[in-house]
PDB file of C-alpha atoms in Angstrom:
ATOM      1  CA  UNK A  12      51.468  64.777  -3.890  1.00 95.00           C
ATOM      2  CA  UNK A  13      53.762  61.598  -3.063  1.00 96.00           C
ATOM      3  CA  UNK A  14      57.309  61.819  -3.659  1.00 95.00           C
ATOM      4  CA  UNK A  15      59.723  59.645  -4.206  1.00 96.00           C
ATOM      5  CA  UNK A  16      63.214  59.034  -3.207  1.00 97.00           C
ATOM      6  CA  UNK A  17      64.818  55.944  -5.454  1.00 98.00           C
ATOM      7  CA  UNK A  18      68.341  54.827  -5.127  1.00 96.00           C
ATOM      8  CA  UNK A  19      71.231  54.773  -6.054  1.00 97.00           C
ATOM      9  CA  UNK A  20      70.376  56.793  -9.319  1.00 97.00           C
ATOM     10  CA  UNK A  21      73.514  54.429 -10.883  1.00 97.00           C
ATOM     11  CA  UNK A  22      74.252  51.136 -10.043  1.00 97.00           C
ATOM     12  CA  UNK A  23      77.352  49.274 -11.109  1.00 96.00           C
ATOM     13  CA  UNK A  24      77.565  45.418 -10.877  1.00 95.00           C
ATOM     14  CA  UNK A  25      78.427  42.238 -12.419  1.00 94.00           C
ATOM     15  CA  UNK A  26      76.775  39.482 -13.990  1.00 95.00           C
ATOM     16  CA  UNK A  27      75.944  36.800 -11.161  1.00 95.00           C
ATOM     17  CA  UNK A  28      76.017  39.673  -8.539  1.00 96.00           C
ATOM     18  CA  UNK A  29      72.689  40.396  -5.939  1.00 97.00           C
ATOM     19  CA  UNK A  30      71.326  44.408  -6.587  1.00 97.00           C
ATOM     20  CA  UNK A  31      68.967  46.074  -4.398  1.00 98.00           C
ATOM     21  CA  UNK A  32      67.354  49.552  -5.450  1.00 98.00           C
ATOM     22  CA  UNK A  33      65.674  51.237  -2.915  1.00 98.00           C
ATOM     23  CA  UNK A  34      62.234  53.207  -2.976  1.00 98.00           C
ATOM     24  CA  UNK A  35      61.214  55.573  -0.347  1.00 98.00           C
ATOM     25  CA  UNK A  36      57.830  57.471   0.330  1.00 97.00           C
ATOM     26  CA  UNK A  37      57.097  61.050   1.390  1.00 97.00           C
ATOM     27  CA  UNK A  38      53.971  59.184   3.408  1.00 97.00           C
ATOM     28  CA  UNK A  39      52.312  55.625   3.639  1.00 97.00           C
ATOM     29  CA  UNK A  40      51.313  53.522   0.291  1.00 97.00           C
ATOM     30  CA  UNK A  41      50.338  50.792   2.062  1.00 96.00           C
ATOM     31  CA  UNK A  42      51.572  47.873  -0.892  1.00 97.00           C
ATOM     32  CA  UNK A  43      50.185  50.552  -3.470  1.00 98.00           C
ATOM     33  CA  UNK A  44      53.593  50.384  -5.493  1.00 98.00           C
ATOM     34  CA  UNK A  45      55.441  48.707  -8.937  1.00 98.00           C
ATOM     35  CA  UNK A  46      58.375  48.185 -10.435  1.00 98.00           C
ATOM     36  CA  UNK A  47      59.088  48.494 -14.051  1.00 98.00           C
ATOM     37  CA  UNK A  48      62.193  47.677 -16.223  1.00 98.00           C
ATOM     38  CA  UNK A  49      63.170  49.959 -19.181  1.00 98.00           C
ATOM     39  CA  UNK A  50      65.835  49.150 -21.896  1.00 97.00           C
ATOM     40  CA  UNK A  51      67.078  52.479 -24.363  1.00 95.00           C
ATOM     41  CA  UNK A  52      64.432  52.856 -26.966  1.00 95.00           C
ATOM     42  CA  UNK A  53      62.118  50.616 -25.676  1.00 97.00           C
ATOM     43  CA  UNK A  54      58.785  51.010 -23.240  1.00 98.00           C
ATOM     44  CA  UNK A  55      58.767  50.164 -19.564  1.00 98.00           C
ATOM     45  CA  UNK A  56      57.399  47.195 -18.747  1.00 98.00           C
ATOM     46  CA  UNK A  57      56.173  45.888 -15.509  1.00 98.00           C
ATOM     47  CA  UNK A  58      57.879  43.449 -12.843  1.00 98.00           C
ATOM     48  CA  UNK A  59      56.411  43.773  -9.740  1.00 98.00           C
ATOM     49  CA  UNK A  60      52.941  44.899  -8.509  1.00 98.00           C
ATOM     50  CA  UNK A  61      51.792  45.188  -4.791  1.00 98.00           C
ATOM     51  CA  UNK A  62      54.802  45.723  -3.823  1.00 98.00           C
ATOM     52  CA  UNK A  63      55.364  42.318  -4.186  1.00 98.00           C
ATOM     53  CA  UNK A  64      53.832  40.284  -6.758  1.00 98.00           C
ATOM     54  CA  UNK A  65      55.691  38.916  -9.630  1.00 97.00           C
ATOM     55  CA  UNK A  66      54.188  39.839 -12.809  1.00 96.00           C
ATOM     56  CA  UNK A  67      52.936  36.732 -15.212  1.00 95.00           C
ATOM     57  CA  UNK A  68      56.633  35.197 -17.285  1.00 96.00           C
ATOM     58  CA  UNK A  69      59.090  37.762 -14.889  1.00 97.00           C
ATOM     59  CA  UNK A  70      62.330  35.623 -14.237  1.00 97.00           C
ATOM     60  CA  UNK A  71      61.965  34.570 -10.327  1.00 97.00           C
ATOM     61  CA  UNK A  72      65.300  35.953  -9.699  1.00 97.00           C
ATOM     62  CA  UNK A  73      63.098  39.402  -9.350  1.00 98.00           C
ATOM     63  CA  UNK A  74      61.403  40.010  -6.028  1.00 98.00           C
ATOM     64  CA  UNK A  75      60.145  43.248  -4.058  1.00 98.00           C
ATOM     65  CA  UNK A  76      59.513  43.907  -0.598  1.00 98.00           C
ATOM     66  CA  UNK A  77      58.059  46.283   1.772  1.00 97.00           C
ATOM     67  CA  UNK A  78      55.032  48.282   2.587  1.00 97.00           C
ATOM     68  CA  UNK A  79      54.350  51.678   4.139  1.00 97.00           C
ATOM     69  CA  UNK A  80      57.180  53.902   3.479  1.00 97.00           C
ATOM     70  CA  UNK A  81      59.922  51.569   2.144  1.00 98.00           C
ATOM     71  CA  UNK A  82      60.148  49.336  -0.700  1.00 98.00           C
ATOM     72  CA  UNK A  83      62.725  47.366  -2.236  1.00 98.00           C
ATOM     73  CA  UNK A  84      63.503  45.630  -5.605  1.00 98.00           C
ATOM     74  CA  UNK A  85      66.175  42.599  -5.153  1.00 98.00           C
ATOM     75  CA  UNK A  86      67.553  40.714  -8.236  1.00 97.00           C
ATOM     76  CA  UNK A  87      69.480  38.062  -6.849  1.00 94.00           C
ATOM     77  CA  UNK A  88      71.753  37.290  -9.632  1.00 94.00           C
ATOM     78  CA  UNK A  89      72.033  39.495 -12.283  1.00 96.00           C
ATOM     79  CA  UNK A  90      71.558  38.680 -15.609  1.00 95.00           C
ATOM     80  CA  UNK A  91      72.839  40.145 -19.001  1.00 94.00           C
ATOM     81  CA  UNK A  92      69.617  41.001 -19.907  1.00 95.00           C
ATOM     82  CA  UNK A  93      68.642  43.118 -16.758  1.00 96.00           C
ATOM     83  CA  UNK A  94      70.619  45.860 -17.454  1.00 93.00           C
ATOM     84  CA  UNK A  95      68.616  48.315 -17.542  1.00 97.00           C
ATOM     85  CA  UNK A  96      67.048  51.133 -15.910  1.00 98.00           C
ATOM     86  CA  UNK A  97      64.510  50.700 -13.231  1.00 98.00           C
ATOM     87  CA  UNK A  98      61.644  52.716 -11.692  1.00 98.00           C
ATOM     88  CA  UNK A  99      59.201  52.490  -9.123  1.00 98.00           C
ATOM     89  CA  UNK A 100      55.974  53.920  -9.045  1.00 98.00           C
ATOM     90  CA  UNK A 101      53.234  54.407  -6.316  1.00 98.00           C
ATOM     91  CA  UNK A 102      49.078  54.304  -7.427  1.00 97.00           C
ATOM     92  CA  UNK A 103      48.009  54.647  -4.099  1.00 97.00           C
ATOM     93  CA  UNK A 104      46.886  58.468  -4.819  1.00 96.00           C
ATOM     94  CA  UNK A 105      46.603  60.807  -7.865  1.00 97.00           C
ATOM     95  CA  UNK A 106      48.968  62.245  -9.197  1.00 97.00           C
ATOM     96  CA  UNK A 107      50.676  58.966  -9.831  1.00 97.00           C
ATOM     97  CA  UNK A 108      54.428  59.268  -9.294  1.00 97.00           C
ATOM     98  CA  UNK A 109      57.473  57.751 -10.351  1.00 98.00           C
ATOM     99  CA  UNK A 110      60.906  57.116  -8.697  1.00 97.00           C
ATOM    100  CA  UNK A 111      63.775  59.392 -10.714  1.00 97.00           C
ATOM    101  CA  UNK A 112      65.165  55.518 -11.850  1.00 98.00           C
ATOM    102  CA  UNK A 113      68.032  53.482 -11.034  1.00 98.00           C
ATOM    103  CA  UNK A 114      70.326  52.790 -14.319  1.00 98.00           C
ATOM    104  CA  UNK A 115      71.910  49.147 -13.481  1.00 97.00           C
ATOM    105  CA  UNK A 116      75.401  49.095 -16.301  1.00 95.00           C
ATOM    106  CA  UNK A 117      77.707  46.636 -16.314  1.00 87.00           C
ATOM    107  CA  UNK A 118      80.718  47.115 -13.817  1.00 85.00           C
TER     108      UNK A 118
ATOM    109  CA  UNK B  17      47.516  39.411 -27.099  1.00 96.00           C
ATOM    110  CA  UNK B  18      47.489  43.083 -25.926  1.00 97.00           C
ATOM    111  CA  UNK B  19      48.135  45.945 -28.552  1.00 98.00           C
ATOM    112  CA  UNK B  20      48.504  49.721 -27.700  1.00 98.00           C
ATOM    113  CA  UNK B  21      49.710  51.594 -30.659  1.00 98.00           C
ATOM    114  CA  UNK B  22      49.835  55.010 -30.696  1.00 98.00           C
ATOM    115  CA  UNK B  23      49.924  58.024 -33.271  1.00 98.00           C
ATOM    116  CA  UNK B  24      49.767  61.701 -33.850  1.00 97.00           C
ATOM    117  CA  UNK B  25      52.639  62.668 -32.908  1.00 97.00           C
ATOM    118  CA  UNK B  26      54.816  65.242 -34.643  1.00 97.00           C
ATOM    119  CA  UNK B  27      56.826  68.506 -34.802  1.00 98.00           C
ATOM    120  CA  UNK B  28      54.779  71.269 -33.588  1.00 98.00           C
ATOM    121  CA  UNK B  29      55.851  75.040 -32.265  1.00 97.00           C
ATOM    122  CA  UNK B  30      55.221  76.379 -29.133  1.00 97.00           C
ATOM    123  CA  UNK B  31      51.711  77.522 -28.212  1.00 98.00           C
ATOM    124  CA  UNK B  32      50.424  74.971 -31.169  1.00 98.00           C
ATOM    125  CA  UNK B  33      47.823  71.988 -30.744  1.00 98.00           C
ATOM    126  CA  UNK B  34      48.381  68.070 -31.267  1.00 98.00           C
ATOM    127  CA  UNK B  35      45.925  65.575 -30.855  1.00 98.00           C
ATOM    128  CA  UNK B  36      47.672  61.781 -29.769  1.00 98.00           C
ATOM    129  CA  UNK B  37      45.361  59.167 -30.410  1.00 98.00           C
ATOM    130  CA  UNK B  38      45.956  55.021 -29.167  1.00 98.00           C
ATOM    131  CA  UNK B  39      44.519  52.294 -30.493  1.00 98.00           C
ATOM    132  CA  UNK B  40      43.989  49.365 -28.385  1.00 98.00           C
ATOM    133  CA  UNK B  41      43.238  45.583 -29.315  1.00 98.00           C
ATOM    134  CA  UNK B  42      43.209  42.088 -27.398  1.00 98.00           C
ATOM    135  CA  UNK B  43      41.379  42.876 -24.553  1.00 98.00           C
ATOM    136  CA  UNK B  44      38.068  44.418 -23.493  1.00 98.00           C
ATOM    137  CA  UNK B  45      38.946  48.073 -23.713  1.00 98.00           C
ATOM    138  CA  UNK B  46      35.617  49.558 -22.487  1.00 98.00           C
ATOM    139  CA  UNK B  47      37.122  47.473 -19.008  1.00 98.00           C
ATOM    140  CA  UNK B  48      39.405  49.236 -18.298  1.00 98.00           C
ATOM    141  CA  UNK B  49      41.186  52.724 -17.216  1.00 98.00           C
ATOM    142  CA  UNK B  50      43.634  53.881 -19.188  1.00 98.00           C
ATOM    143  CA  UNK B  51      46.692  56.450 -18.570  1.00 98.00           C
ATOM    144  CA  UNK B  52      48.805  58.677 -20.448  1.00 98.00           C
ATOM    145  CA  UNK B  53      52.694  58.513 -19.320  1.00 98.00           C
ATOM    146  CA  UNK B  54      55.198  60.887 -21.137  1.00 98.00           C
ATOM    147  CA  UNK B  55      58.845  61.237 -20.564  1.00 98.00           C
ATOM    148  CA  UNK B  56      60.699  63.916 -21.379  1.00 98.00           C
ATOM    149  CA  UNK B  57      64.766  62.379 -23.797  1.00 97.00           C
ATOM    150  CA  UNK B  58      67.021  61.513 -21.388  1.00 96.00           C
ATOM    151  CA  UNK B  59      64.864  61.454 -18.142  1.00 97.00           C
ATOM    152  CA  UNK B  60      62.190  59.598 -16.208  1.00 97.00           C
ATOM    153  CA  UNK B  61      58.555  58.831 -16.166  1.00 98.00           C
ATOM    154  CA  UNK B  62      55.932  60.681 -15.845  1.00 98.00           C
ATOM    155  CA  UNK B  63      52.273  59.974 -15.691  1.00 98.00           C
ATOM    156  CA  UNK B  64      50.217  63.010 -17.590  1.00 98.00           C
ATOM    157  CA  UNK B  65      46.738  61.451 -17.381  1.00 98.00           C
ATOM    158  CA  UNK B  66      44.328  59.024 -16.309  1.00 98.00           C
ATOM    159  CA  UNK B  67      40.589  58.336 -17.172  1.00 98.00           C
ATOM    160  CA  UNK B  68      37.886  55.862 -16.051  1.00 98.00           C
ATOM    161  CA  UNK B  69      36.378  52.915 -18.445  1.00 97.00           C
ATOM    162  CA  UNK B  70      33.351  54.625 -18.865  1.00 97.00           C
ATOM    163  CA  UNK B  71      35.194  58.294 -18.356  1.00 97.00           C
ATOM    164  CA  UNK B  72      33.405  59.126 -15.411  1.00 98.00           C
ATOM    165  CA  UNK B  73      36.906  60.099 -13.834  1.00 98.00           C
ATOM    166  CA  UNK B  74      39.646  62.374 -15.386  1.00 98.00           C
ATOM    167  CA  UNK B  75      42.684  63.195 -13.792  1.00 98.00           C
ATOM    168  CA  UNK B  76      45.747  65.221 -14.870  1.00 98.00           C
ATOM    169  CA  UNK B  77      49.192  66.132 -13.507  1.00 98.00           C
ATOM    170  CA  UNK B  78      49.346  70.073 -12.644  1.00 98.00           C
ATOM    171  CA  UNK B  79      51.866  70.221 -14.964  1.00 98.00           C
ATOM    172  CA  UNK B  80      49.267  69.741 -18.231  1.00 98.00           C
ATOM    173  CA  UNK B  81      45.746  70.780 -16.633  1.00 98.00           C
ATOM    174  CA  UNK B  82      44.014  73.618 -18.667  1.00 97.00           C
ATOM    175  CA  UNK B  83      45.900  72.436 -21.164  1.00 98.00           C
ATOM    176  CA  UNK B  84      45.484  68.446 -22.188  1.00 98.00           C
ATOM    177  CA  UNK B  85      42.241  66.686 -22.162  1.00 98.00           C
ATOM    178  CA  UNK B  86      42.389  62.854 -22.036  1.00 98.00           C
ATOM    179  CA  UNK B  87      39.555  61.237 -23.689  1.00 98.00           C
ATOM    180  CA  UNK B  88      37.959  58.026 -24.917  1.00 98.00           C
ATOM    181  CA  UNK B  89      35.428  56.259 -27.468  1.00 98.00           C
ATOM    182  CA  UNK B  90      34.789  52.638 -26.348  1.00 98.00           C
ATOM    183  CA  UNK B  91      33.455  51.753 -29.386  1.00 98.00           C
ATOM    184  CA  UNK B  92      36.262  52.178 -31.386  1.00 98.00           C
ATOM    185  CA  UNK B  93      38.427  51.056 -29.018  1.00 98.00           C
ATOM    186  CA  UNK B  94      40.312  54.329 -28.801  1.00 98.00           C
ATOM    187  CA  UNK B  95      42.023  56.554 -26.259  1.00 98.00           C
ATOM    188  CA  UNK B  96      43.164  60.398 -26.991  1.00 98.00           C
ATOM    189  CA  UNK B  97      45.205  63.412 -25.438  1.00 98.00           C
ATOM    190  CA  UNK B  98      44.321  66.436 -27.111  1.00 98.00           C
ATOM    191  CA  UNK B  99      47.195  69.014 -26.364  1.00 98.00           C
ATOM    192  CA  UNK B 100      46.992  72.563 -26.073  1.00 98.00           C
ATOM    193  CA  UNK B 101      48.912  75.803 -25.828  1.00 98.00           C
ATOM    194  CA  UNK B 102      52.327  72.981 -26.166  1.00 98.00           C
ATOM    195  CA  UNK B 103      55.753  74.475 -24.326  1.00 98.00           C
ATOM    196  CA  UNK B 104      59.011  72.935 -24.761  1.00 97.00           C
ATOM    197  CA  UNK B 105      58.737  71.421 -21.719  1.00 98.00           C
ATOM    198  CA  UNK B 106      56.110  68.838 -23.165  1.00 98.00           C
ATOM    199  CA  UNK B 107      58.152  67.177 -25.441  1.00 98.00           C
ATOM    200  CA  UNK B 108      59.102  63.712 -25.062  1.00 98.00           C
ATOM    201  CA  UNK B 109      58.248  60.476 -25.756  1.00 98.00           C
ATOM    202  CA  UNK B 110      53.667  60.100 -25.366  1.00 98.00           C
ATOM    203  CA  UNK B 111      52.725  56.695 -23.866  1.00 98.00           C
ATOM    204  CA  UNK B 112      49.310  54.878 -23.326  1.00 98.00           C
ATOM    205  CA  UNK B 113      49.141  52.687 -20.976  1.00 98.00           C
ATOM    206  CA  UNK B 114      46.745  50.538 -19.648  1.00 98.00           C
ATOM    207  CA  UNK B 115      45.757  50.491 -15.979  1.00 97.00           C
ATOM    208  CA  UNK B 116      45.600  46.974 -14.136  1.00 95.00           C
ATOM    209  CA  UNK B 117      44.060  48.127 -11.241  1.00 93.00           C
ATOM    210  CA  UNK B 118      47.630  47.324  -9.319  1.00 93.00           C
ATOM    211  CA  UNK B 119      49.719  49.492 -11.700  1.00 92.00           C
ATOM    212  CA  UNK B 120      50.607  49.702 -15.675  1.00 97.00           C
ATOM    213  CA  UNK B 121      50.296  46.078 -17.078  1.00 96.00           C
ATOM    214  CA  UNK B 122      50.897  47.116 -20.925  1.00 97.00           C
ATOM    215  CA  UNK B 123      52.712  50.132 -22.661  1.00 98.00           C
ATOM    216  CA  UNK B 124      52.174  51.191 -25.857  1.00 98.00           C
ATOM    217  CA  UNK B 125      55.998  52.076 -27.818  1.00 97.00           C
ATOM    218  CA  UNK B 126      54.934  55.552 -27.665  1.00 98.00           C
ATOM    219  CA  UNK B 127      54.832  58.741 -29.996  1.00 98.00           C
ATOM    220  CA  UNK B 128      57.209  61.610 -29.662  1.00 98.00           C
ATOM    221  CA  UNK B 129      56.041  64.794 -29.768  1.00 98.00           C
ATOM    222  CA  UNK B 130      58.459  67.901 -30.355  1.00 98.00           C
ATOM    223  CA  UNK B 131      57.851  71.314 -29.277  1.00 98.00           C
ATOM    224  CA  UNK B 132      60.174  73.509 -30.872  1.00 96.00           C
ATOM    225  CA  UNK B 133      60.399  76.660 -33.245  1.00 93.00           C
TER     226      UNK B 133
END
């Protein structure tokens, strides 16, 4: 099994501000991993894939990075509408896994 | 444009049975692998299942095999989770999800199943 250290577990910033939410593995995913934005009631959906890759209509201000071990999600100016709670998730190997999340709120 | 809708879900006591069921339109669903993701109120993700296009290849988290078997009927564009022997510990909110290749590209809004006496 991977595992999966994501943080901070709580973020608090302002609108305008640059966030980064880390995503470590227990062991190399090569560019195996996503990122996935969920609002309360609502299903994730996807905004990164490949570590990397912007998902078709996902605002530019999203980007990820890294490969290996460590990954990163950057928004660089945060909107009203991205707070939310974020996960990463590795498909390099089953069982798929999931970071715990990262709940952005307003500051 | 890409439609997962799922049903079944319900109220159900420990050690009972429910069967999920997803119905998919918009895309070629005998293309593609599909998932089950559950998670639990209040917490995180957590991928239950997976199975091939043509179900050649089942997985399942340890935490539902011997008890959940994922299936499929291409032509009728359908995807199920049968659930056995239920704890508490299963409920939350049931997810299908469709697999990209490079991750989940489409969620369904998901059924919630309660396990409870």
């Amino acid at each position: 099994v991977i595992w999966m250290t994501q943080s901070p577990s709580l973020l608090s910033a302002s609108t305008g501000d640059r966030v980064t939410i880390s995503c470590r593995m227990s062991q190399g995913i090569s560019s195996y991993l996503a990122w996935y934005q969920q609002k309360p009631g609502k299903a994730p959906e996807l905004l990164i894939y490949a570590a990397s890759t912007l998902q078709s209509g996902v605002p530019s201000r999203f980007s990820g990075s890294g490969s290996g071990t460590d990954f990163t999600l950057t928004i660089s100016c945060l909107q009203s509408e991205d707070f939310a709670t974020y996960y990463c998730q590795q498909y390099y190997s089953f069982p798929w896994t999931f970071g715990q999340g990262t709940k952005v709120e307003i500051k | 444009e890409v439609q997962l809708v799922e049903s079944g879900g319900g109220l159900v006591q420990p050690g009972g049975s429910l069967r999920l069921s997803c119905a998919a339109s918009g895309f070629t669903f005998s293309s593609y692998s599909m998932n089950w993701v559950r998670q639990a109120p209040g917490k995180g993700l957590e991928w239950v299942s997976y199975i091939s296009s043509s179900s050649s290849t089942i997985y399942y988290a340890d935490s539902v095999k011997g008890r959940f078997t994922i299936s499929r009927d291409n032509a009728k564009n359908s995807l199920y989770l049968q659930m056995n022997s239920l704890r508490d510990e299963d409920t939350a909110v049931y997810y299908c999800a469709r697999d990209s290749g490079m991750g989940i590209d489409y969620w369904g809004q998901g059924t919630l199943v309660t396990v409870s006496s």
